[in-house]
PDB file of C-alpha atoms in Angstrom:
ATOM      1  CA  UNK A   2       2.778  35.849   9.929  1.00 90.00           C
ATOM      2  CA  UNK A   3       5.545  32.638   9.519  1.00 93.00           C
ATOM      3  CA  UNK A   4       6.108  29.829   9.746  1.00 95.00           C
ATOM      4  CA  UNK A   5       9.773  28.910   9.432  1.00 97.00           C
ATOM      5  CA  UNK A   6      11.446  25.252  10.157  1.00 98.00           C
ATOM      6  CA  UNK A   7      14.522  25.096  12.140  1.00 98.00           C
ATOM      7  CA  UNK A   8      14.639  21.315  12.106  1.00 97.00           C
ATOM      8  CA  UNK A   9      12.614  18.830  10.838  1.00 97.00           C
ATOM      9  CA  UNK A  10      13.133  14.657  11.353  1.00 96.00           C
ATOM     10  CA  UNK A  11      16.498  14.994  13.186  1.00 93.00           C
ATOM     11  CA  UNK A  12      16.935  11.884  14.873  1.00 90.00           C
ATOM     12  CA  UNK A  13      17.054  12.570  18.880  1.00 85.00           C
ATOM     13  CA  UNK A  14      20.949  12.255  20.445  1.00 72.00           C
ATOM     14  CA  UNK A  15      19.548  11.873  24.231  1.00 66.00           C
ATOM     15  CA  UNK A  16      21.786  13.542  26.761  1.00 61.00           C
ATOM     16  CA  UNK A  17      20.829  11.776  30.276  1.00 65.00           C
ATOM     17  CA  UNK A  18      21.392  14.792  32.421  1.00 59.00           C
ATOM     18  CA  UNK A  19      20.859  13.173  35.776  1.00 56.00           C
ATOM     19  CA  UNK A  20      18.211  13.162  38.588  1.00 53.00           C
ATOM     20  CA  UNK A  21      15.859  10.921  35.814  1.00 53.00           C
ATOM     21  CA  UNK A  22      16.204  14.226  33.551  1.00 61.00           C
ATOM     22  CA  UNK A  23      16.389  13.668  29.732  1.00 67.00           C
ATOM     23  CA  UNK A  24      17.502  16.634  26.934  1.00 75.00           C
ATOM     24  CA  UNK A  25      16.380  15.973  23.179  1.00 78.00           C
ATOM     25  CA  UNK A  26      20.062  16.827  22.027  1.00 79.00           C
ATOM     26  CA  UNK A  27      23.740  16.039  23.862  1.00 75.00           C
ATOM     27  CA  UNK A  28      24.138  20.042  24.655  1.00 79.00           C
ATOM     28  CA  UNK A  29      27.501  19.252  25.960  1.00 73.00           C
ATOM     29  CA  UNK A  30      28.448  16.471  22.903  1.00 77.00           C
ATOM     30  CA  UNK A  31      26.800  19.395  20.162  1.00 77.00           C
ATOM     31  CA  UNK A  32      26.735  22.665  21.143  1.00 75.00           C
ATOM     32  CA  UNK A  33      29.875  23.622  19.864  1.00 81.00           C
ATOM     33  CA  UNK A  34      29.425  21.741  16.644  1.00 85.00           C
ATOM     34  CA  UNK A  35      28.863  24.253  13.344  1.00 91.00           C
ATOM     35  CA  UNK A  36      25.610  23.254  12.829  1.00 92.00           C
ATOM     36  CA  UNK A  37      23.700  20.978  15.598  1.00 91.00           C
ATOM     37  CA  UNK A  38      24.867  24.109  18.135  1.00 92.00           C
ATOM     38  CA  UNK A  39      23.079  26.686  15.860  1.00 94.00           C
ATOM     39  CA  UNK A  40      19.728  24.613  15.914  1.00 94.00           C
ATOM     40  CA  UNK A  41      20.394  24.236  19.682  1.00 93.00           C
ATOM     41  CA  UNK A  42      20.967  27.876  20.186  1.00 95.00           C
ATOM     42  CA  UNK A  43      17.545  28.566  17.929  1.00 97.00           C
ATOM     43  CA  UNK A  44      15.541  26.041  19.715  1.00 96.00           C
ATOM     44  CA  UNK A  45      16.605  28.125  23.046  1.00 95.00           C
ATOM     45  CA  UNK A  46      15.694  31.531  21.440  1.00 97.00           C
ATOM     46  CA  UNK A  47      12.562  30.889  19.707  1.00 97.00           C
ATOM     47  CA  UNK A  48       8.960  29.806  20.396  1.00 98.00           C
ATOM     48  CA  UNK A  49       6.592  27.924  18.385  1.00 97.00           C
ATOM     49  CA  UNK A  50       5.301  24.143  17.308  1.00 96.00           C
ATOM     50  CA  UNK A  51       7.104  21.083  17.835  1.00 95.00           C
ATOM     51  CA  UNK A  52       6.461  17.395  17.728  1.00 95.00           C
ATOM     52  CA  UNK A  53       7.885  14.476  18.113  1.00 93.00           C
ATOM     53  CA  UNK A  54       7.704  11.280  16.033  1.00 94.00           C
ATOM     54  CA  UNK A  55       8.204   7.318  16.731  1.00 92.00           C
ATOM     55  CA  UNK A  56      10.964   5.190  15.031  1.00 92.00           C
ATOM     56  CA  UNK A  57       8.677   5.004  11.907  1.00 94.00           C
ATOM     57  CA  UNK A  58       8.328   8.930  12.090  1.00 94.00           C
ATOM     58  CA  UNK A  59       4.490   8.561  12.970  1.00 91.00           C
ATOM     59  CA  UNK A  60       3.667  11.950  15.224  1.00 91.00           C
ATOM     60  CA  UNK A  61       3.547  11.064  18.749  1.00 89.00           C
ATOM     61  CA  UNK A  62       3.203  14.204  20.392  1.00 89.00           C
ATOM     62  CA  UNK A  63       2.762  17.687  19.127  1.00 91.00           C
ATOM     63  CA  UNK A  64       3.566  21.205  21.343  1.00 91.00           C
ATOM     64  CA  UNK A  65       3.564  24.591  21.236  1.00 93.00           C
ATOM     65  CA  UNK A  66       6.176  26.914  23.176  1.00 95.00           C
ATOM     66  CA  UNK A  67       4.461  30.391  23.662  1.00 94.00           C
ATOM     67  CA  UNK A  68       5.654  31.824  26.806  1.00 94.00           C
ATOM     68  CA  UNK A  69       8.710  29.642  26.687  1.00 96.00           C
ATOM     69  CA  UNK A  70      11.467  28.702  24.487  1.00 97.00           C
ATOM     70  CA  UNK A  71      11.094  25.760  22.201  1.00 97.00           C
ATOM     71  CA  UNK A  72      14.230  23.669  23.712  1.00 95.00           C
ATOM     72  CA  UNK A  73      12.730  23.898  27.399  1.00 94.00           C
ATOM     73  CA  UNK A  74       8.712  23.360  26.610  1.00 94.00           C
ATOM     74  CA  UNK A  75      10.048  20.417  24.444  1.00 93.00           C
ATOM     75  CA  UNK A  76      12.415  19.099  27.152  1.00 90.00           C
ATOM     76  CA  UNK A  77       9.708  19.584  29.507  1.00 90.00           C
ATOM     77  CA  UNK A  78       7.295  17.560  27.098  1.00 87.00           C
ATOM     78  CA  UNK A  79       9.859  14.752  26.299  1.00 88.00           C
ATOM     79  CA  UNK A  80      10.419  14.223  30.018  1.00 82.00           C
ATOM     80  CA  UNK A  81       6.941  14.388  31.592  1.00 76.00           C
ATOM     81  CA  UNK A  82       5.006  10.926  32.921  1.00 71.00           C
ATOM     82  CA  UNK A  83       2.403   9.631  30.517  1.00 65.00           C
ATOM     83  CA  UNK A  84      -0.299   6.899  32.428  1.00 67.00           C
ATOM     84  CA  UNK A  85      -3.315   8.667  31.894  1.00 60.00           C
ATOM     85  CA  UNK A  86      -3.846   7.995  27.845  1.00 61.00           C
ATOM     86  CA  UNK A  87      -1.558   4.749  26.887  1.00 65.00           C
ATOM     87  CA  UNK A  88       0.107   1.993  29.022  1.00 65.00           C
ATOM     88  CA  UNK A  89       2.798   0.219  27.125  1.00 66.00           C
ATOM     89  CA  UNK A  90       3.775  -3.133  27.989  1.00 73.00           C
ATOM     90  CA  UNK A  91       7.267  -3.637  29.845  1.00 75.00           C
ATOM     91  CA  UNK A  92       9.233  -6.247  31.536  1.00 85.00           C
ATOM     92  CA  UNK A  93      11.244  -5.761  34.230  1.00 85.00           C
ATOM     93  CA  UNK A  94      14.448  -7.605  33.570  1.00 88.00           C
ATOM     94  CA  UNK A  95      17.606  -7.408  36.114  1.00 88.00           C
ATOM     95  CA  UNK A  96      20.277  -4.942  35.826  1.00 87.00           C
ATOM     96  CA  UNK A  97      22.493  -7.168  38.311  1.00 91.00           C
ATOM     97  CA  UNK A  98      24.650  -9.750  37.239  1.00 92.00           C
ATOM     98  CA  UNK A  99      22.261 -12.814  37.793  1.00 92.00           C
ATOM     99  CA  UNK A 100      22.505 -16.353  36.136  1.00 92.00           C
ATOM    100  CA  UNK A 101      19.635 -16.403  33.318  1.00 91.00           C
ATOM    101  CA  UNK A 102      16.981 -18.433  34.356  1.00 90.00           C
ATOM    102  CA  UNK A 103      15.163 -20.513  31.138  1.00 90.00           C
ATOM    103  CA  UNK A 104      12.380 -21.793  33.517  1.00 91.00           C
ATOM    104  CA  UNK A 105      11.581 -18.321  34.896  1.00 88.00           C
ATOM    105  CA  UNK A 106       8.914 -15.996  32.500  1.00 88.00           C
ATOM    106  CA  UNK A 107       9.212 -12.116  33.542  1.00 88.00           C
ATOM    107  CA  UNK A 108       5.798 -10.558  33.813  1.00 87.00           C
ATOM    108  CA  UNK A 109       4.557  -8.381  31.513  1.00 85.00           C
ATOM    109  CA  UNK A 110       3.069  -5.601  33.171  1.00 81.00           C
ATOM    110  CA  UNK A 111       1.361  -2.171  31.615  1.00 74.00           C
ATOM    111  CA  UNK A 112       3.140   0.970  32.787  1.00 75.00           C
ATOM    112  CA  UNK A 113       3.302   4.576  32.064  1.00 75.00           C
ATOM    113  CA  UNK A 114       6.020   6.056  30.285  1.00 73.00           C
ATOM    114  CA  UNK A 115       7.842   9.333  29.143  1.00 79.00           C
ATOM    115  CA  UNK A 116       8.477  10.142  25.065  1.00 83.00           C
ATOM    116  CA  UNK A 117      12.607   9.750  26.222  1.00 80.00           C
ATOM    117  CA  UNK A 118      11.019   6.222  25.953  1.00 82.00           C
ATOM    118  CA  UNK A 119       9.670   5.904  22.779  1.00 85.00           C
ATOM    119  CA  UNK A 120      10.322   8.930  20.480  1.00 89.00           C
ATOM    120  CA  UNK A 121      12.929   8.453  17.764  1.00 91.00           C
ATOM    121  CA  UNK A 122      12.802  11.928  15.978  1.00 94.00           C
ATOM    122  CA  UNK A 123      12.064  15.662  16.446  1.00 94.00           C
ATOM    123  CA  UNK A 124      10.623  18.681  14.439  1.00 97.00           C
ATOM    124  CA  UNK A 125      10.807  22.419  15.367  1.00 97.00           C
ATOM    125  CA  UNK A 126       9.664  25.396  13.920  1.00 97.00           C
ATOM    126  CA  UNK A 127       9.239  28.785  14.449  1.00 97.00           C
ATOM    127  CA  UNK A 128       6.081  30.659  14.458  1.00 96.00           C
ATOM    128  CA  UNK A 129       4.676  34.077  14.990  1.00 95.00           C
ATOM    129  CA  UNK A 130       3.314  34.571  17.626  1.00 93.00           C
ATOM    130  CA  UNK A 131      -0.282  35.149  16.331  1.00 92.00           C
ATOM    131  CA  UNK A 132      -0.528  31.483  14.594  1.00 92.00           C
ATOM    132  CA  UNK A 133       0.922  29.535  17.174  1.00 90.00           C
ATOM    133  CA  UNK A 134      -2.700  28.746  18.928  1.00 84.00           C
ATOM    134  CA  UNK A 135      -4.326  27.916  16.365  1.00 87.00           C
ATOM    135  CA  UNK A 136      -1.379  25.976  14.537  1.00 87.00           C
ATOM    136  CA  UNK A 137      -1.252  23.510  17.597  1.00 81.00           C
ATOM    137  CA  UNK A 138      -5.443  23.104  17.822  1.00 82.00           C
ATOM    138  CA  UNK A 139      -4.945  22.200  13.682  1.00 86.00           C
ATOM    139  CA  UNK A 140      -2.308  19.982  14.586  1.00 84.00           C
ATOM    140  CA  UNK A 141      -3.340  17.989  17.333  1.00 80.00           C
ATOM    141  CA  UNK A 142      -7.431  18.517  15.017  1.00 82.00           C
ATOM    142  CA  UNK A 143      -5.448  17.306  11.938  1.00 84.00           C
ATOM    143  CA  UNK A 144      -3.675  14.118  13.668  1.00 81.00           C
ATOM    144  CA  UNK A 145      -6.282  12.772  15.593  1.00 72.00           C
ATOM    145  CA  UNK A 146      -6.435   9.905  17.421  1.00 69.00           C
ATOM    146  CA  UNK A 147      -2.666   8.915  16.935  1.00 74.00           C
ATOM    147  CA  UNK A 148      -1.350  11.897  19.447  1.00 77.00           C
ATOM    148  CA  UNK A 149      -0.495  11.057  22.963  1.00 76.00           C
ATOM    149  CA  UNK A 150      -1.596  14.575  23.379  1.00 73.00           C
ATOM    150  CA  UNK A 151      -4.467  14.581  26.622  1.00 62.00           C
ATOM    151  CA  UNK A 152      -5.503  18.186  26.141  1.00 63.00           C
ATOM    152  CA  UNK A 153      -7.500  19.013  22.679  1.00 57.00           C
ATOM    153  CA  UNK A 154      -6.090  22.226  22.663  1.00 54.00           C
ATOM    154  CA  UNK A 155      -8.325  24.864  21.347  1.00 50.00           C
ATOM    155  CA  UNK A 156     -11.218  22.811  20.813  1.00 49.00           C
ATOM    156  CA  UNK A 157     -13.586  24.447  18.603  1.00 47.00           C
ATOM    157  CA  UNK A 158     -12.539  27.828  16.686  1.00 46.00           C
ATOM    158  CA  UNK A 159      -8.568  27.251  15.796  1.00 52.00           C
ATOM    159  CA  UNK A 160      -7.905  30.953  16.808  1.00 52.00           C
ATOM    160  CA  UNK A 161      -9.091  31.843  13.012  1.00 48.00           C
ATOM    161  CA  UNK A 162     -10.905  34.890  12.184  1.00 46.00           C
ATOM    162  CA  UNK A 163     -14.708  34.142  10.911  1.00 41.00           C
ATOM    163  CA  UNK A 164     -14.617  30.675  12.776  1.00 42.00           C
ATOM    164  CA  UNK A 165     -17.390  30.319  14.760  1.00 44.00           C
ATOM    165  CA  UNK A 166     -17.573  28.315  17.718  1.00 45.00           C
ATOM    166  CA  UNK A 167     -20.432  25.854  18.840  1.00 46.00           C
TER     167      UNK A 167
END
C-alpha cells in the first residue's frame, strides 16, 4: 500500500486544445521540458487521487483515476459542465470592437461553469490500487461542504476493513 505525490500545488499552464477542450498542462509548450514532461508522462501512466484547488489553494474538486490514467480522468474532470451544485455569477461583455457604453449596465446572470474556469492549482498522486476508494470517500468525507464534488463517493464504509456500514 502507497501513497506517493507526483505533484502537489503546481499552478495550472492551460493548453486550449480546441473544439471548447481544455488540458491542465501546455503538453506541446512542456512535454519536452526536464521536469514538467516527466510529471506529464507520470500523470499519463499512473492512477490515483487528484484535486484541484482555487486561486487561494482551497480544494475545489477532488478525483480518483482507477480504470484510467490520472492526466485523462483529470482532463476529463477539469473540462466537464458544472450547473447542477453552484452557479457563479457572469457578465457577458462583447468580444467585438464596440464603443463602451457608460449608460449601459451588463446583466449579471448565474451560469454553470467548468474548473478550466475557476481552478488555479493541481495535486496528483499515486496510489495503490487497493486505497484509492476509500482515499477519495475520506477526501471528499474529510472536505465537506467546500467540494464541487455531486457524488459522495463511497458513502458510508471508506473501503476500510472492520468499518461497518449503516
Amino acid at each position: 500500500m502507497f501513497i506517493k505525490p507526483i505533484v502537489e500545488y503546481a499552478g495550472l499552464d492551460v493548453d486550449e486544445s480546441g473544439r471548447n477542450r481544455m488540458a491542465i498542462f501546455d503538453e506541446a509548450e512542456w512535454g519536452s521540458h526536464s521536469y514538467w514532461g516527466e510529471i506529464i508522462s507520470r500523470l499519463k501512466a499512473t492512477h490515483g487521487l487528484y484535486l484541484f484547488y482555487d486561486s487561494m489553494t482551497r480544494p475545489l474538486y477532488v478525483g480518483i483515476a482507477q480504470d484510467q490514467s490520472i492526466w485523462l480522468r483529470a482532463n476529463q474532470s477539469y473540462n466537464h459542465y458544472r450547473d447542477r451544485q453552484l452557479r457563479v455569477p457572469m457578465v457577458s461583455h462583447p468580444t467585438s470592437n464596440v464603443q463602451y457604453d457608460p449608460d449601459r449596465t451588463r446583466k449579471i446572470v448565474r451560469k454553470g461553469f467548468n474548473l478550466s474556469e475557476v481552478a488555479s492549482f493541481f495535486s496528483a498522486y499515486e496510489v495503490s490500487a487497493d486505497l484509492i476508494p476509500g482515499l477519495e470517500a475520506f477526501a471528499i468525507r474529510a472536505f465537506g461542504g467546500v467540494l464541487l464534488n455531486t457524488k459522495i463517493e463511497g458513502n458510508g464504509g471508506l473501503g476500510l476493513t472492520g468499518v461497518e456500514e449503516e
